[in-house]
PDB file of C-alpha atoms in Angstrom:
ATOM      1  CA  MET A 983      36.431 -54.214  11.690  1.00 45.00           C
ATOM      2  CA  GLU A 984      33.066 -52.771  10.609  1.00 48.00           C
ATOM      3  CA  ALA A 985      32.888 -55.109   7.625  1.00 48.00           C
ATOM      4  CA  ALA A 986      33.530 -58.080   9.828  1.00 50.00           C
ATOM      5  CA  SER A 987      30.807 -56.884  12.240  1.00 47.00           C
ATOM      6  CA  ALA A 988      28.312 -56.427   9.386  1.00 47.00           C
ATOM      7  CA  LYS A 989      28.916 -59.982   8.224  1.00 48.00           C
ATOM      8  CA  LYS A 990      28.369 -61.390  11.666  1.00 51.00           C
ATOM      9  CA  LYS A 991      25.492 -63.889  11.649  1.00 53.00           C
ATOM     10  CA  ILE A 992      22.369 -62.660  13.367  1.00 48.00           C
ATOM     11  CA  GLU A 993      21.169 -65.203  15.864  1.00 50.00           C
ATOM     12  CA  PRO A 994      17.425 -65.921  15.920  1.00 47.00           C
ATOM     13  CA  ILE A 995      15.359 -64.916  18.948  1.00 44.00           C
ATOM     14  CA  ILE A 996      14.240 -68.526  19.291  1.00 45.00           C
ATOM     15  CA  PRO A 997      15.455 -71.574  17.372  1.00 50.00           C
ATOM     16  CA  PRO A 998      13.537 -72.412  14.169  1.00 53.00           C
ATOM     17  CA  LYS A 999      10.827 -75.046  14.657  1.00 56.00           C
ATOM     18  CA  GLU A1000      11.697 -78.683  14.244  1.00 60.00           C
ATOM     19  CA  GLN A1001      10.574 -79.797  10.809  1.00 60.00           C
ATOM     20  CA  VAL A1002       8.004 -82.503  11.568  1.00 58.00           C
ATOM     21  CA  TYR A1003       4.964 -81.876   9.427  1.00 58.00           C
ATOM     22  CA  LEU A1004       6.273 -83.557   6.268  1.00 58.00           C
ATOM     23  CA  ASP A1005       8.034 -86.455   7.959  1.00 66.00           C
ATOM     24  CA  GLY A1006       4.981 -88.734   7.846  1.00 70.00           C
ATOM     25  CA  PRO A1007       3.082 -90.286  10.751  1.00 77.00           C
ATOM     26  CA  LYS A1008       4.637 -90.025  14.183  1.00 78.00           C
ATOM     27  CA  SER A1009       4.215 -92.385  17.107  1.00 85.00           C
ATOM     28  CA  ARG A1010       0.880 -92.349  18.852  1.00 87.00           C
ATOM     29  CA  ARG A1011       2.608 -91.055  21.967  1.00 89.00           C
ATOM     30  CA  TYR A1012       4.057 -88.123  20.020  1.00 86.00           C
ATOM     31  CA  GLU A1013       0.749 -87.276  18.387  1.00 86.00           C
ATOM     32  CA  LEU A1014      -1.069 -87.386  21.725  1.00 91.00           C
ATOM     33  CA  GLY A1015       1.542 -85.072  23.196  1.00 90.00           C
ATOM     34  CA  PHE A1016       1.138 -82.652  20.274  1.00 87.00           C
ATOM     35  CA  ALA A1017      -2.637 -82.678  20.642  1.00 91.00           C
ATOM     36  CA  TRP A1018      -2.286 -82.028  24.375  1.00 94.00           C
ATOM     37  CA  ARG A1019       0.053 -79.058  23.816  1.00 92.00           C
ATOM     38  CA  VAL A1020      -2.407 -77.550  21.309  1.00 93.00           C
ATOM     39  CA  PHE A1021      -5.305 -78.092  23.723  1.00 95.00           C
ATOM     40  CA  ARG A1022      -3.385 -76.309  26.494  1.00 94.00           C
ATOM     41  CA  GLN A1023      -2.722 -73.334  24.190  1.00 94.00           C
ATOM     42  CA  PHE A1024      -6.453 -73.084  23.422  1.00 95.00           C
ATOM     43  CA  ILE A1025      -7.475 -73.255  27.094  1.00 95.00           C
ATOM     44  CA  LYS A1026      -4.868 -70.648  28.042  1.00 94.00           C
ATOM     45  CA  GLY A1027      -6.066 -68.392  25.250  1.00 94.00           C
ATOM     46  CA  PHE A1028      -9.706 -68.730  26.259  1.00 94.00           C
ATOM     47  CA  ARG A1029      -8.939 -67.919  29.881  1.00 93.00           C
ATOM     48  CA  THR A1030      -6.722 -64.967  28.990  1.00 92.00           C
ATOM     49  CA  LEU A1031      -9.153 -63.333  26.545  1.00 93.00           C
ATOM     50  CA  HIS A1032     -12.517 -64.270  28.060  1.00 90.00           C
ATOM     51  CA  PHE A1033     -13.120 -60.856  29.611  1.00 89.00           C
ATOM     52  CA  VAL A1034     -11.406 -58.563  27.142  1.00 92.00           C
ATOM     53  CA  GLY A1035     -14.766 -57.544  25.666  1.00 90.00           C
ATOM     54  CA  PRO A1036     -15.753 -57.360  21.987  1.00 92.00           C
ATOM     55  CA  CYS A1037     -12.760 -56.713  19.831  1.00 96.00           C
ATOM     56  CA  ILE A1038     -11.862 -55.215  16.463  1.00 97.00           C
ATOM     57  CA  THR A1039      -8.778 -56.894  15.079  1.00 97.00           C
ATOM     58  CA  VAL A1040      -6.147 -55.038  13.095  1.00 98.00           C
ATOM     59  CA  PHE A1041      -3.898 -57.143  10.857  1.00 97.00           C
ATOM     60  CA  GLY A1042      -0.810 -55.827   9.094  1.00 97.00           C
ATOM     61  CA  SER A1043       2.942 -55.883   8.590  1.00 96.00           C
ATOM     62  CA  ALA A1044       5.411 -56.084  11.465  1.00 93.00           C
ATOM     63  CA  ARG A1045       7.985 -54.192   9.358  1.00 93.00           C
ATOM     64  CA  PHE A1046       6.659 -50.621   9.186  1.00 96.00           C
ATOM     65  CA  LYS A1047       8.580 -48.211  11.346  1.00 95.00           C
ATOM     66  CA  GLU A1048       7.234 -45.396  13.470  1.00 95.00           C
ATOM     67  CA  ASP A1049       7.789 -42.809  10.722  1.00 96.00           C
ATOM     68  CA  HIS A1050       5.749 -44.657   8.108  1.00 97.00           C
ATOM     69  CA  PRO A1051       2.294 -43.401   7.034  1.00 97.00           C
ATOM     70  CA  TYR A1052       0.748 -46.838   7.576  1.00 98.00           C
ATOM     71  CA  TYR A1053       2.052 -46.777  11.163  1.00 98.00           C
ATOM     72  CA  ASP A1054       0.308 -43.452  11.667  1.00 98.00           C
ATOM     73  CA  ALA A1055      -2.905 -44.751  10.137  1.00 98.00           C
ATOM     74  CA  SER A1056      -2.860 -47.886  12.296  1.00 98.00           C
ATOM     75  CA  ARG A1057      -2.297 -45.776  15.405  1.00 98.00           C
ATOM     76  CA  GLU A1058      -5.299 -43.671  14.463  1.00 98.00           C
ATOM     77  CA  PHE A1059      -7.396 -46.799  14.005  1.00 98.00           C
ATOM     78  CA  GLY A1060      -6.498 -47.907  17.521  1.00 98.00           C
ATOM     79  CA  LYS A1061      -7.582 -44.534  18.845  1.00 97.00           C
ATOM     80  CA  ARG A1062     -10.892 -44.664  16.941  1.00 97.00           C
ATOM     81  CA  ILE A1063     -11.591 -48.220  18.081  1.00 97.00           C
ATOM     82  CA  ALA A1064     -11.084 -47.092  21.692  1.00 96.00           C
ATOM     83  CA  GLU A1065     -13.455 -44.186  21.162  1.00 95.00           C
ATOM     84  CA  ILE A1066     -16.357 -46.482  20.153  1.00 93.00           C
ATOM     85  CA  GLY A1067     -15.775 -48.676  23.191  1.00 92.00           C
ATOM     86  CA  PHE A1068     -14.194 -51.718  21.599  1.00 95.00           C
ATOM     87  CA  THR A1069     -11.000 -53.542  22.429  1.00 97.00           C
ATOM     88  CA  THR A1070      -8.183 -53.346  19.907  1.00 98.00           C
ATOM     89  CA  MET A1071      -6.731 -56.776  19.126  1.00 97.00           C
ATOM     90  CA  THR A1072      -3.581 -57.392  17.076  1.00 97.00           C
ATOM     91  CA  GLY A1073      -0.917 -59.993  16.572  1.00 94.00           C
ATOM     92  CA  GLY A1074       0.953 -58.312  19.392  1.00 93.00           C
ATOM     93  CA  GLY A1075       4.165 -57.567  17.493  1.00 91.00           C
ATOM     94  CA  PRO A1076       5.850 -54.464  16.065  1.00 94.00           C
ATOM     95  CA  GLY A1077       4.905 -52.345  13.047  1.00 95.00           C
ATOM     96  CA  VAL A1078       1.184 -52.084  12.304  1.00 97.00           C
ATOM     97  CA  MET A1079       0.378 -54.189  15.326  1.00 96.00           C
ATOM     98  CA  GLU A1080       2.323 -51.981  17.693  1.00 97.00           C
ATOM     99  CA  ALA A1081       0.730 -48.874  16.184  1.00 98.00           C
ATOM    100  CA  ALA A1082      -2.851 -50.064  16.597  1.00 98.00           C
ATOM    101  CA  ASN A1083      -2.205 -51.265  20.151  1.00 98.00           C
ATOM    102  CA  ARG A1084      -0.493 -47.927  20.876  1.00 98.00           C
ATOM    103  CA  GLY A1085      -3.332 -45.861  19.575  1.00 97.00           C
ATOM    104  CA  ALA A1086      -5.790 -47.687  21.859  1.00 97.00           C
ATOM    105  CA  PHE A1087      -3.455 -47.806  24.828  1.00 97.00           C
ATOM    106  CA  GLU A1088      -2.603 -44.124  24.724  1.00 96.00           C
ATOM    107  CA  ASN A1089      -6.274 -43.141  24.552  1.00 95.00           C
ATOM    108  CA  GLY A1090      -7.493 -45.249  27.454  1.00 95.00           C
ATOM    109  CA  GLY A1091      -8.888 -48.108  25.436  1.00 96.00           C
ATOM    110  CA  PRO A1092      -8.347 -51.830  26.064  1.00 96.00           C
ATOM    111  CA  SER A1093      -5.470 -53.202  24.029  1.00 97.00           C
ATOM    112  CA  VAL A1094      -4.610 -56.895  23.627  1.00 97.00           C
ATOM    113  CA  GLY A1095      -2.301 -58.981  21.509  1.00 95.00           C
ATOM    114  CA  CYS A1096      -1.948 -62.588  20.325  1.00 94.00           C
ATOM    115  CA  ASN A1097       1.767 -62.920  19.728  1.00 91.00           C
ATOM    116  CA  ILE A1098       3.507 -65.768  17.909  1.00 88.00           C
ATOM    117  CA  GLN A1099       6.850 -67.455  18.438  1.00 82.00           C
ATOM    118  CA  LEU A1100       9.077 -66.755  15.424  1.00 73.00           C
ATOM    119  CA  PRO A1101      12.827 -67.173  14.863  1.00 66.00           C
ATOM    120  CA  PHE A1102      13.339 -63.506  13.988  1.00 62.00           C
ATOM    121  CA  GLU A1103      11.249 -60.375  13.906  1.00 55.00           C
ATOM    122  CA  GLN A1104       8.253 -60.992  16.151  1.00 61.00           C
ATOM    123  CA  GLN A1105       8.719 -59.446  19.564  1.00 77.00           C
ATOM    124  CA  ALA A1106       5.783 -58.354  21.721  1.00 84.00           C
ATOM    125  CA  ASN A1107       5.132 -54.577  21.777  1.00 92.00           C
ATOM    126  CA  LYS A1108       4.696 -52.671  25.062  1.00 93.00           C
ATOM    127  CA  TYR A1109       1.273 -51.157  24.377  1.00 96.00           C
ATOM    128  CA  MET A1110      -0.925 -53.996  25.540  1.00 96.00           C
ATOM    129  CA  ASN A1111      -3.057 -54.530  28.649  1.00 94.00           C
ATOM    130  CA  LYS A1112      -3.033 -58.289  28.018  1.00 93.00           C
ATOM    131  CA  SER A1113      -0.872 -60.446  25.801  1.00 92.00           C
ATOM    132  CA  ILE A1114      -0.541 -64.128  25.077  1.00 92.00           C
ATOM    133  CA  THR A1115       2.076 -65.878  22.946  1.00 91.00           C
ATOM    134  CA  PHE A1116       1.185 -68.913  20.866  1.00 91.00           C
ATOM    135  CA  GLU A1117       3.411 -71.599  19.354  1.00 88.00           C
ATOM    136  CA  HIS A1118       1.180 -72.301  16.351  1.00 88.00           C
ATOM    137  CA  PHE A1119      -0.321 -69.924  13.826  1.00 90.00           C
ATOM    138  CA  PHE A1120      -3.579 -71.852  13.556  1.00 92.00           C
ATOM    139  CA  VAL A1121      -4.267 -71.565  17.280  1.00 94.00           C
ATOM    140  CA  ARG A1122      -3.489 -67.872  17.184  1.00 93.00           C
ATOM    141  CA  LYS A1123      -5.830 -67.218  14.242  1.00 94.00           C
ATOM    142  CA  VAL A1124      -8.717 -69.041  15.912  1.00 94.00           C
ATOM    143  CA  LEU A1125      -8.414 -66.808  18.978  1.00 94.00           C
ATOM    144  CA  MET A1126      -8.065 -63.598  16.901  1.00 94.00           C
ATOM    145  CA  VAL A1127     -11.244 -64.413  14.975  1.00 94.00           C
ATOM    146  CA  LYS A1128     -13.214 -65.760  17.929  1.00 94.00           C
ATOM    147  CA  TYR A1129     -13.389 -62.490  19.894  1.00 93.00           C
ATOM    148  CA  SER A1130     -13.612 -60.056  16.967  1.00 94.00           C
ATOM    149  CA  TYR A1131     -16.623 -58.196  15.506  1.00 94.00           C
ATOM    150  CA  ALA A1132     -14.745 -56.495  12.641  1.00 96.00           C
ATOM    151  CA  PHE A1133     -11.400 -56.794  10.870  1.00 98.00           C
ATOM    152  CA  ILE A1134      -9.102 -54.085   9.515  1.00 98.00           C
ATOM    153  CA  ILE A1135      -6.492 -55.340   7.057  1.00 98.00           C
ATOM    154  CA  MET A1136      -3.580 -52.935   6.799  1.00 98.00           C
ATOM    155  CA  PRO A1137      -0.822 -53.414   4.195  1.00 98.00           C
ATOM    156  CA  GLY A1138       1.249 -56.464   4.970  1.00 97.00           C
ATOM    157  CA  GLY A1139       3.054 -59.523   3.652  1.00 96.00           C
ATOM    158  CA  PHE A1140       2.368 -63.261   3.504  1.00 95.00           C
ATOM    159  CA  GLY A1141       1.140 -63.466   7.093  1.00 92.00           C
ATOM    160  CA  THR A1142      -1.352 -60.644   6.586  1.00 96.00           C
ATOM    161  CA  MET A1143      -2.593 -62.213   3.336  1.00 97.00           C
ATOM    162  CA  ASP A1144      -3.063 -65.503   5.138  1.00 95.00           C
ATOM    163  CA  GLU A1145      -5.102 -63.833   7.884  1.00 95.00           C
ATOM    164  CA  PHE A1146      -7.136 -61.806   5.388  1.00 97.00           C
ATOM    165  CA  PHE A1147      -8.035 -64.695   3.099  1.00 96.00           C
ATOM    166  CA  GLU A1148      -8.821 -67.111   5.889  1.00 95.00           C
ATOM    167  CA  THR A1149     -11.122 -64.579   7.577  1.00 96.00           C
ATOM    168  CA  LEU A1150     -12.734 -63.742   4.268  1.00 96.00           C
ATOM    169  CA  THR A1151     -13.260 -67.432   3.491  1.00 96.00           C
ATOM    170  CA  LEU A1152     -14.894 -67.971   6.878  1.00 95.00           C
ATOM    171  CA  VAL A1153     -17.303 -65.090   6.182  1.00 94.00           C
ATOM    172  CA  GLN A1154     -17.911 -66.141   2.558  1.00 94.00           C
ATOM    173  CA  THR A1155     -18.814 -69.700   3.590  1.00 94.00           C
ATOM    174  CA  LYS A1156     -20.956 -68.415   6.468  1.00 92.00           C
ATOM    175  CA  THR A1157     -18.756 -70.306   8.939  1.00 91.00           C
ATOM    176  CA  ILE A1158     -18.697 -67.098  10.983  1.00 88.00           C
ATOM    177  CA  THR A1159     -21.087 -64.138  10.932  1.00 87.00           C
ATOM    178  CA  GLN A1160     -20.681 -61.637   8.096  1.00 89.00           C
ATOM    179  CA  PHE A1161     -18.521 -59.239  10.142  1.00 93.00           C
ATOM    180  CA  PRO A1162     -17.136 -56.127   8.442  1.00 96.00           C
ATOM    181  CA  ILE A1163     -13.793 -56.559   6.682  1.00 97.00           C
ATOM    182  CA  VAL A1164     -11.873 -53.408   5.746  1.00 98.00           C
ATOM    183  CA  LEU A1165      -8.959 -53.506   3.313  1.00 98.00           C
ATOM    184  CA  PHE A1166      -7.030 -50.307   3.910  1.00 98.00           C
ATOM    185  CA  GLY A1167      -4.736 -48.909   1.240  1.00 97.00           C
ATOM    186  CA  LYS A1168      -6.106 -48.643  -2.295  1.00 97.00           C
ATOM    187  CA  GLU A1169      -2.736 -48.272  -3.975  1.00 97.00           C
ATOM    188  CA  TYR A1170      -1.157 -51.104  -2.021  1.00 98.00           C
ATOM    189  CA  TYR A1171      -4.045 -53.486  -2.649  1.00 98.00           C
ATOM    190  CA  SER A1172      -4.900 -52.384  -6.217  1.00 97.00           C
ATOM    191  CA  ASN A1173      -3.402 -55.474  -7.890  1.00 97.00           C
ATOM    192  CA  LEU A1174      -5.034 -57.754  -5.388  1.00 97.00           C
ATOM    193  CA  TRP A1175      -8.422 -56.093  -5.942  1.00 97.00           C
ATOM    194  CA  ASN A1176      -8.000 -56.323  -9.727  1.00 97.00           C
ATOM    195  CA  TYR A1177      -7.292 -60.004  -9.413  1.00 97.00           C
ATOM    196  CA  ALA A1178     -10.420 -60.467  -7.316  1.00 96.00           C
ATOM    197  CA  GLU A1179     -12.301 -58.782 -10.163  1.00 96.00           C
ATOM    198  CA  PHE A1180     -10.678 -61.268 -12.564  1.00 97.00           C
ATOM    199  CA  MET A1181     -11.769 -64.193 -10.391  1.00 96.00           C
ATOM    200  CA  ALA A1182     -15.312 -62.869 -10.442  1.00 95.00           C
ATOM    201  CA  LEU A1183     -15.211 -62.655 -14.226  1.00 96.00           C
ATOM    202  CA  GLN A1184     -13.921 -66.252 -14.383  1.00 96.00           C
ATOM    203  CA  GLY A1185     -16.712 -67.399 -12.102  1.00 96.00           C
ATOM    204  CA  THR A1186     -14.439 -68.769  -9.361  1.00 96.00           C
ATOM    205  CA  ILE A1187     -16.013 -66.336  -6.879  1.00 95.00           C
ATOM    206  CA  SER A1188     -19.358 -64.635  -6.918  1.00 94.00           C
ATOM    207  CA  ARG A1189     -19.708 -60.990  -7.788  1.00 92.00           C
ATOM    208  CA  ASP A1190     -21.484 -60.621  -4.415  1.00 92.00           C
ATOM    209  CA  ASP A1191     -18.331 -61.875  -2.682  1.00 94.00           C
ATOM    210  CA  MET A1192     -16.661 -58.591  -3.622  1.00 93.00           C
ATOM    211  CA  LYS A1193     -19.210 -56.827  -1.407  1.00 93.00           C
ATOM    212  CA  LEU A1194     -17.849 -58.612   1.688  1.00 95.00           C
ATOM    213  CA  VAL A1195     -14.833 -56.303   1.713  1.00 97.00           C
ATOM    214  CA  LEU A1196     -14.593 -52.510   1.848  1.00 97.00           C
ATOM    215  CA  LEU A1197     -11.500 -51.218   0.039  1.00 98.00           C
ATOM    216  CA  THR A1198     -10.704 -47.677   1.205  1.00 98.00           C
ATOM    217  CA  ASP A1199      -8.047 -45.089   1.957  1.00 97.00           C
ATOM    218  CA  SER A1200     -10.294 -43.261   4.440  1.00 98.00           C
ATOM    219  CA  ILE A1201     -10.178 -43.988   8.171  1.00 98.00           C
ATOM    220  CA  ASP A1202     -13.490 -42.157   8.561  1.00 98.00           C
ATOM    221  CA  GLU A1203     -15.150 -44.348   5.873  1.00 98.00           C
ATOM    222  CA  ALA A1204     -13.733 -47.484   7.452  1.00 98.00           C
ATOM    223  CA  MET A1205     -14.904 -46.680  10.969  1.00 97.00           C
ATOM    224  CA  ASP A1206     -18.322 -45.550   9.729  1.00 97.00           C
ATOM    225  CA  HIS A1207     -18.672 -48.885   7.915  1.00 96.00           C
ATOM    226  CA  ILE A1208     -17.801 -50.815  11.053  1.00 96.00           C
ATOM    227  CA  ARG A1209     -19.884 -48.616  13.377  1.00 93.00           C
ATOM    228  CA  THR A1210     -22.986 -48.841  11.166  1.00 92.00           C
ATOM    229  CA  TYR A1211     -22.828 -52.631  10.944  1.00 89.00           C
ATOM    230  CA  ILE A1212     -22.312 -53.088  14.684  1.00 84.00           C
ATOM    231  CA  SER A1213     -25.023 -50.637  15.710  1.00 81.00           C
ATOM    232  CA  GLN A1214     -27.530 -52.317  13.442  1.00 81.00           C
ATOM    233  CA  ASN A1215     -26.737 -55.859  14.515  1.00 76.00           C
ATOM    234  CA  TYR A1216     -25.459 -55.912  18.086  1.00 70.00           C
ATOM    235  CA  LYS A1217     -26.074 -54.594  21.520  1.00 66.00           C
ATOM    236  CA  VAL A1218     -23.072 -54.722  23.790  1.00 55.00           C
ATOM    237  CA  LYS A1219     -23.825 -56.179  27.232  1.00 57.00           C
ATOM    238  CA  SER A1220     -21.513 -56.742  30.171  1.00 51.00           C
ATOM    239  CA  ARG A1221     -20.602 -60.357  30.984  1.00 51.00           C
ATOM    240  CA  LYS A1222     -21.084 -61.629  34.491  1.00 56.00           C
ATOM    241  CA  ARG A1223     -18.237 -63.349  36.279  1.00 55.00           C
ATOM    242  CA  PHE A1224     -18.939 -66.518  38.221  1.00 53.00           C
ATOM    243  CA  TRP A1225     -16.340 -67.221  40.877  1.00 52.00           C
ATOM    244  CA  TRP A1226     -16.697 -70.986  40.689  1.00 52.00           C
ATOM    245  CA  LEU A1227     -15.465 -71.015  37.066  1.00 49.00           C
ATOM    246  CA  PHE A1228     -12.080 -69.605  38.135  1.00 50.00           C
ATOM    247  CA  GLU A1229     -12.075 -67.180  35.194  1.00 50.00           C
ATOM    248  CA  LYS A1230      -9.417 -64.519  34.991  1.00 50.00           C
ATOM    249  CA  ARG A1231     -10.335 -60.909  34.314  1.00 50.00           C
TER     250      ARG A1231
END
């Protein structure tokens, strides 16, 4: 009986996406509908996050449980972010994301999440003051970068690497301001860091590009790095609300 139960197929939370991206051009009507759906996601995201205040985004794996050291570290980051008056933003799911949201939420700080529809593991955590769920990763990443003044990259998988390298590329190419990027976990990221050194030796990146990222095991060092940059470059001001713009707080 137990063996039969273990072999039972796990049904996805939502059905997998229809595979359309490699099928070639669609009809103009389909493409217009797709563009409209994306536009609506952006507008909904802008309205939801407009008044959340300046954010610090924490990226990381959805798979770390509550008893994991990286969960504890992420929770402490959320607490520290709340203490310096910033909003903690995450991908809104479990693991590292839940921990960072939880640290902020439990210490009276604003906590928001940009969730994503996935067939399996991504369910919104309960430690958020505001949350929005996106259908497409690219829309989600735009919103997470748009409102953030610093980025903390906790250990994670493919999704975390995608978020890290895209953010780093935007900073490297000066597409966005040179915001602080913290890579947390020296042992976890040692091979990645060594490969970045190799790329610098090969000339595919500049040696100065290595300075765009702080690799550390210290929460104090990470927060000091972020706090120093923000205090030297920004002055936080409250944003006025105009009733005729129908903006949601």
